[in-house]
Coordinates of C-alpha atoms in Angstrom, one line a residue:
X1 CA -17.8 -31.1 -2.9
X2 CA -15.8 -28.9 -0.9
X3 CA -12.2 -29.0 0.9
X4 CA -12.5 -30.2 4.3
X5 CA -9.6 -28.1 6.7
X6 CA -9.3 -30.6 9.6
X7 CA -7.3 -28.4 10.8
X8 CA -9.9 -25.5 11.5
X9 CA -12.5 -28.2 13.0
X10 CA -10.5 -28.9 15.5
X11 CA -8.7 -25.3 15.8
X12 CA -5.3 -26.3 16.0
X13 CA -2.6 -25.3 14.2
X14 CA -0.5 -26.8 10.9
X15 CA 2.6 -27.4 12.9
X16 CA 0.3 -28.6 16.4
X17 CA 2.0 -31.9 17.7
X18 CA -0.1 -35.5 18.6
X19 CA -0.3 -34.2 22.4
X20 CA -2.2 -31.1 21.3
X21 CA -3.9 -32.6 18.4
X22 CA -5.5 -34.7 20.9
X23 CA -6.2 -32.4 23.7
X24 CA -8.5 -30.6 20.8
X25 CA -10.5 -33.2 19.7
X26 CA -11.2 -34.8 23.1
X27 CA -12.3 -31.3 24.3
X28 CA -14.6 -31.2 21.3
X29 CA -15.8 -34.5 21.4
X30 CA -16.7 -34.1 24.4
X31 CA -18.5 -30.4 23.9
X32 CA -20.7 -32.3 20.5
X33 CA -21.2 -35.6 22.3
X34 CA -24.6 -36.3 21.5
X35 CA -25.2 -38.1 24.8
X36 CA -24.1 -34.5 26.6
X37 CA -25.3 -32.0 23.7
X38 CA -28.9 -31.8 22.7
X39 CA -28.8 -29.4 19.9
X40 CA -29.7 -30.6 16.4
X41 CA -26.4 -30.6 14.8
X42 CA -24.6 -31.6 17.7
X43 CA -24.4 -35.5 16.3
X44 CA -22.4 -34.4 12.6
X45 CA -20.4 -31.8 14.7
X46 CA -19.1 -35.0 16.3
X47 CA -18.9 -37.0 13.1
X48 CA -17.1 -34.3 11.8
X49 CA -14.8 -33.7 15.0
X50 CA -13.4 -37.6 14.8
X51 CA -12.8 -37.6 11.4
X52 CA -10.9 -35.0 11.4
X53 CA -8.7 -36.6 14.3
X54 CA -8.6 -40.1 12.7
X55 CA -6.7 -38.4 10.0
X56 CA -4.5 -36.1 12.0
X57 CA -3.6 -38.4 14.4
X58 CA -1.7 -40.8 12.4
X59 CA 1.8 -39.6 11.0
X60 CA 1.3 -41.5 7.8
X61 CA -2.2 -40.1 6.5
X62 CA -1.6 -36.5 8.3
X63 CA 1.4 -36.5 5.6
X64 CA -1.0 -37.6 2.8
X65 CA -3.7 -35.0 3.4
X66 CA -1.3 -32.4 4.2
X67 CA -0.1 -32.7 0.3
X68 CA -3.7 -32.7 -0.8
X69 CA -4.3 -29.6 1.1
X70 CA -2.3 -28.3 -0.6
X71 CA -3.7 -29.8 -4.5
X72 CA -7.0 -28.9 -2.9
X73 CA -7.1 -26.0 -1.4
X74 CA -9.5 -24.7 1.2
X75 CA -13.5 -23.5 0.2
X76 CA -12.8 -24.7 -3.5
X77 CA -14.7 -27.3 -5.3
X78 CA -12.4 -30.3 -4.8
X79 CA -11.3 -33.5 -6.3
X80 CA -8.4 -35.1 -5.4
X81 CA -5.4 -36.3 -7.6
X82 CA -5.3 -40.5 -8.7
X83 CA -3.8 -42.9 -6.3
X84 CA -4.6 -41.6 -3.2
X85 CA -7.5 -43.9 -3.1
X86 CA -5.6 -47.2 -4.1
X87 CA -2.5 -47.0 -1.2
X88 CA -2.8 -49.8 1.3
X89 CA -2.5 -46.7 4.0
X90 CA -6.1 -45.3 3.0
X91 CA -8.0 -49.0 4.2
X92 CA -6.4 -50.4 7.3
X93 CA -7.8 -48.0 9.9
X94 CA -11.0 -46.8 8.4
X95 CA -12.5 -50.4 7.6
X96 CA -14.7 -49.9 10.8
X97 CA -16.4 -46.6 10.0
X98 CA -19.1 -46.1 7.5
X99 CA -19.8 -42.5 7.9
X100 CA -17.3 -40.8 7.0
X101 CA -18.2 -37.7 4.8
X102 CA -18.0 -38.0 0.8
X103 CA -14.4 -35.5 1.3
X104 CA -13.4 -38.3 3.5
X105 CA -14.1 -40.9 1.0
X106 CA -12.7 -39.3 -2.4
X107 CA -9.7 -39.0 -0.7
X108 CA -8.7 -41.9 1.4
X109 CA -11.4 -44.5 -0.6
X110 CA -11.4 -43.8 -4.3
X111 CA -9.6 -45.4 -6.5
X112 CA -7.8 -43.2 -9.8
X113 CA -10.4 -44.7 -11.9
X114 CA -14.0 -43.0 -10.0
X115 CA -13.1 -39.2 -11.7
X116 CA -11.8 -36.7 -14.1
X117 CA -10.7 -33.4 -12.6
X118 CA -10.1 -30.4 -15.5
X119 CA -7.1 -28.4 -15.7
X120 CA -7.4 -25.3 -12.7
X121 CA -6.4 -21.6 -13.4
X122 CA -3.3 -20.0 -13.1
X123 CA -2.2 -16.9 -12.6
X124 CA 1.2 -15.4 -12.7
X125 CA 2.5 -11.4 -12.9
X126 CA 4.1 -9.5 -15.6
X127 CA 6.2 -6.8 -14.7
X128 CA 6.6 -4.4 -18.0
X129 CA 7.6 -0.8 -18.4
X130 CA 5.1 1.6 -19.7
X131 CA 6.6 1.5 -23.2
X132 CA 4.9 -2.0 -23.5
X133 CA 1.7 -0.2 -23.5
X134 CA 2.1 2.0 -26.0
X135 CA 1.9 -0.8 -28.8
X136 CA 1.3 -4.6 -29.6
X137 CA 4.4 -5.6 -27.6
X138 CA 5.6 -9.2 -27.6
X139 CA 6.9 -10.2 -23.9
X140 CA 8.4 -13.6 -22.9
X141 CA 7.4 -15.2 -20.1
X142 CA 8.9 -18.1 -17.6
X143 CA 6.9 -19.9 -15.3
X144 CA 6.1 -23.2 -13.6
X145 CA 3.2 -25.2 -13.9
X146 CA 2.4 -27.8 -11.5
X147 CA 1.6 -31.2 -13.1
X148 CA 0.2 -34.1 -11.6
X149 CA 1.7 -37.7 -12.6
X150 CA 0.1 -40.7 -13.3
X151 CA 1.9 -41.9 -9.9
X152 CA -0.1 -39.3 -8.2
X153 CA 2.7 -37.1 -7.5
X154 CA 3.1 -33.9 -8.1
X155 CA 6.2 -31.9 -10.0
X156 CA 6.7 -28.4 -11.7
X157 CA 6.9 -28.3 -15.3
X158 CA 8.7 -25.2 -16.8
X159 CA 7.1 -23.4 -19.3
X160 CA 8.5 -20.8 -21.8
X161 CA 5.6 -18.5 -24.0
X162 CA 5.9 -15.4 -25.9
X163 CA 2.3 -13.5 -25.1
X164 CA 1.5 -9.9 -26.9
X165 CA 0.7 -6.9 -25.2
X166 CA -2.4 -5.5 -27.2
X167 CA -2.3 -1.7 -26.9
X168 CA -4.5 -0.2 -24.5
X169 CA -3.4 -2.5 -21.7
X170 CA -3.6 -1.1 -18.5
X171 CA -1.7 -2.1 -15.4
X172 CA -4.0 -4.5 -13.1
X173 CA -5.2 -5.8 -16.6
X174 CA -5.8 -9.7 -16.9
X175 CA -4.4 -11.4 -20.5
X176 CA -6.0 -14.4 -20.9
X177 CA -4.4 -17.5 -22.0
X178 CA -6.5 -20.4 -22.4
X179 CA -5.4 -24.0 -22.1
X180 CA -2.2 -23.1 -21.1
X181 CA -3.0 -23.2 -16.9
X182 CA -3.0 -26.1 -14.9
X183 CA -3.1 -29.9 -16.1
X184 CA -6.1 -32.0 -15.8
X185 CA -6.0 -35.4 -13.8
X186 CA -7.5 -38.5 -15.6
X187 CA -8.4 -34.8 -18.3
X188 CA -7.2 -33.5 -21.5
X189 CA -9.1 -30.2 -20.5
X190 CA -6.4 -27.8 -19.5
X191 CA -6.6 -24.7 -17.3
X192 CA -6.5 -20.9 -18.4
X193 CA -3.2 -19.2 -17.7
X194 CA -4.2 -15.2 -16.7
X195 CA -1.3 -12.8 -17.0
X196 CA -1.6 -9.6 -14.7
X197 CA 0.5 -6.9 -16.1
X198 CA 2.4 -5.0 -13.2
X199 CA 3.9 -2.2 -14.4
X200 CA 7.8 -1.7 -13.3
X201 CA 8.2 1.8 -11.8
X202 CA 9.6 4.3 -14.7
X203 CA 12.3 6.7 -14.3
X204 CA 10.8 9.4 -16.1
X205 CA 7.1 8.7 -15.8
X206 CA 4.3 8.5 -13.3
X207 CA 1.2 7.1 -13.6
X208 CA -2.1 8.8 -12.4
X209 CA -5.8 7.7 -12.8
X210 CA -4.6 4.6 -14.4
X211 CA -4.1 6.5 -18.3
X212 CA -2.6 9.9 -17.5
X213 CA 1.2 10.4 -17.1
X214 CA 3.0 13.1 -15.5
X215 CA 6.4 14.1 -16.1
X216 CA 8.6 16.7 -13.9
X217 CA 11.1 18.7 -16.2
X218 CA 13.9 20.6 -15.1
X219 CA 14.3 23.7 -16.0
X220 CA 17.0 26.9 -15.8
X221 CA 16.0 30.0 -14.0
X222 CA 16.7 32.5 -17.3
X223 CA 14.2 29.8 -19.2
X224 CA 11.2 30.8 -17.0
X225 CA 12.6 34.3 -16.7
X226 CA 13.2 35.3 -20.5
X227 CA 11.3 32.0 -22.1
X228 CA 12.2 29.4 -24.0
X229 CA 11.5 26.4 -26.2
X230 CA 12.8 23.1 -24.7
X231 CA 12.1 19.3 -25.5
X232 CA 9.7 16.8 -23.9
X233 CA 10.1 13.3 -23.8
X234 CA 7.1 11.3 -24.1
X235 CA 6.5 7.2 -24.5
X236 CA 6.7 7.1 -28.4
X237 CA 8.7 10.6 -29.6
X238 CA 9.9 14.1 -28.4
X239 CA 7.5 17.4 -28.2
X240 CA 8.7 21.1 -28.3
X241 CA 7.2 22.9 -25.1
X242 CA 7.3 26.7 -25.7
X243 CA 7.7 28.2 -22.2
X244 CA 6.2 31.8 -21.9
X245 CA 8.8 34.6 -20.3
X246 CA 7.9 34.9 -16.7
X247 CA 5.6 31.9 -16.9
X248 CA 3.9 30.8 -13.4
X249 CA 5.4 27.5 -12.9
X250 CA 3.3 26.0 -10.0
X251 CA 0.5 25.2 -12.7
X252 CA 0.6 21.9 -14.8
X253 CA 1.0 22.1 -18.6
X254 CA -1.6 19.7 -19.9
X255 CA -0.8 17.8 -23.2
X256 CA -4.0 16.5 -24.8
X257 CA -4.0 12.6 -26.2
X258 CA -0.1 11.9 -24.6
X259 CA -0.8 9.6 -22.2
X260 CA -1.6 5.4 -22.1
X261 CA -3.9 4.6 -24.9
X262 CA -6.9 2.4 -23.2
X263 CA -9.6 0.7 -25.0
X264 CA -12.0 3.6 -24.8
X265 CA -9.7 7.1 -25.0
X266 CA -6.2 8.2 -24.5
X267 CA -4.7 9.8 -21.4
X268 CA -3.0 13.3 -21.2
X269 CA 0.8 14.2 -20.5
X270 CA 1.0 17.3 -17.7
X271 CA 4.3 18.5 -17.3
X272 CA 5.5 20.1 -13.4
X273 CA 8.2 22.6 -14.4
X274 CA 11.0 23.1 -11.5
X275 CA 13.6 25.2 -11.6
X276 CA 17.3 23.6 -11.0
X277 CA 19.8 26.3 -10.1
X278 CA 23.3 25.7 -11.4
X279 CA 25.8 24.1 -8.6
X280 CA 28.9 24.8 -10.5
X281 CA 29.5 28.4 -12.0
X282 CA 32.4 30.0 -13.6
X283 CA 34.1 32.8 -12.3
X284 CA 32.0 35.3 -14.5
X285 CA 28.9 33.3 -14.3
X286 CA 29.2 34.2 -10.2
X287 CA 29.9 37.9 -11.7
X288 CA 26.7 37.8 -13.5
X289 CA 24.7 36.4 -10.7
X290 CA 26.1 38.7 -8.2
X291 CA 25.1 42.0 -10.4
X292 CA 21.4 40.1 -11.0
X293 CA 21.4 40.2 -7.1
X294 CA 22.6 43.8 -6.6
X295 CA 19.9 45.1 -9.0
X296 CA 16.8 43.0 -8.6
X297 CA 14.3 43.3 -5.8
X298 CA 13.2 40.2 -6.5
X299 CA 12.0 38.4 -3.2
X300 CA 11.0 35.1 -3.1
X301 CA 9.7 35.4 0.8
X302 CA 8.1 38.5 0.4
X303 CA 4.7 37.1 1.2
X304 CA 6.2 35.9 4.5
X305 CA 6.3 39.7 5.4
X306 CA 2.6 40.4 3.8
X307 CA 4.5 42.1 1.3
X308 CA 6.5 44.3 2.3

């Protein structure tokens, strides 16, 4: 059985008041009348029109379905939470009418006792940093559940887990927890909780076709010029980089197998190189820098002048 939006039948609004509540149904009712409108489904357009006006017309049962709407939940398979169907508000108005549609009548007619409804789904996010990836990492989560009571009323209950991070996770990857989601009603059968890992933006680190990192290292002007071995960080140790003298560095350095493990391969590590220039010099540091300048004919914008 599907959620009925009595708001959407008669196009009005969540916040619409009585006046224009009833302005849209007696536009509608009029439009399906089957006395006026000849077309085959004109008749349970109508049906469907003043039941959806019988509830939202009346403060009391407008409230009700508004919290079921909300247990419910539009286009899912629905069944709504105990008690709605035993109140003395669900009977005095409706005594009348006998066809009403079965959403109509497991809401405001059925009493706790007519079903059991299992546990839904959950889902919640996991923000991590991409050292969690790396290895069977234990996280802690907080979250709240909502619970139905017996009363039919509905509160959050707080939950505390620890979940693992199996390696190979990815970010956008769903952990699945079962029977720790949502509580059935008039059920024992509880709902799967599904983790979504988000990964937290990394200082160091960006993340490119979902397993490759990338890394830009700084780097002095006399290491690209004369060469040099520096240190890489990567997620689990430090590498030795040997830089070549005069190396070109506009082109990546690839690093085989140091990327995010997955379940299938392992992603590579490519290193951007720039060149930081030094924004506080000694007095002979500027002496050496001015007698680099006086001797090279090094010209960075040289092409500018088609090299000349």
């Amino acid at each position: 059985m599907n959620f009925k939006d009595y708001y959407k039948i008669l196009n009005v609004s969540e916040d619409a008041d009585k006046k224009a509540i009833k302005k849209a149904y007696l536009a509608l009712a009029k439009k399906y009348h089957p006395d006026v409108n000849k077309s085959t489904d004109a008749e349970e357009k109508f049906k469907e029109v003043r039941e959806a006006y019988d509830v939202l017309k009346d403060p009391a049962k407008k409230e009700e379905y508004d919290e079921i709407r909300k247990y419910g939940g539009a286009n899912q398979e629905f069944t709504p939470p105990p008690n709605w169907g035993s109140s003395k508000s669900h009977h005095q108005d409706f005594t009348g009418h006998h066809d009403y549609s079965d959403f109509f009548d497991s809401i405001f007619r059925r009493s706790k006792e007519d079903f059991q409804q299992p546990g839904s789904d959950f889902e919640i996010e996991l923000p991590i940093f991409l050292e969690a990836l790396v290895k069977n990492d234990k996280q802690k989560l907080s979250f709240e559940i909502p619970k139905i009571l017996p009363n039919g009323q509905r509160e959050l209950e707080k939950k505390n887990i620890e979940i693992t991070i199996p390696k190979g996770t990815l970010d956008g990857d769903k952990i699945r927890l079962k029977g720790q989601g949502g509580y059935g009603v008039n059920s024992p059968k509880r709902g799967d909780l599904y983790v979504t890992i988000k990964l937290v933006p990394h200082p160091l680190f960006d993340v490119a076709n979902k397993i490759d990192l990338e890394i830009t290292v700084p780097i002095a002007p006399w290491e690209t010029v004369l060469g040099s071995q520096i240190e890489i960080p990567t997620l689990t140790s430090k590498i030795k980089l040997n830089i070549k003298p005069k190396s070109d560095i506009k082109n990546k350095i690839r690093v085989p197998g140091k990327g995010l493990p997955s379940k299938n391969s392992v992603g590579d590590l490519f290193i951007n190189l720039k060149v930081v220039t030094p924004l506080q010099t000694s007095e002979e540091e500027d002496k050496l820098w001015k007698k680099l300048s006086d001797i090279s004919n090094f010209n960075p914008r040289n092409e500018w002048n088609g090299g000349n």
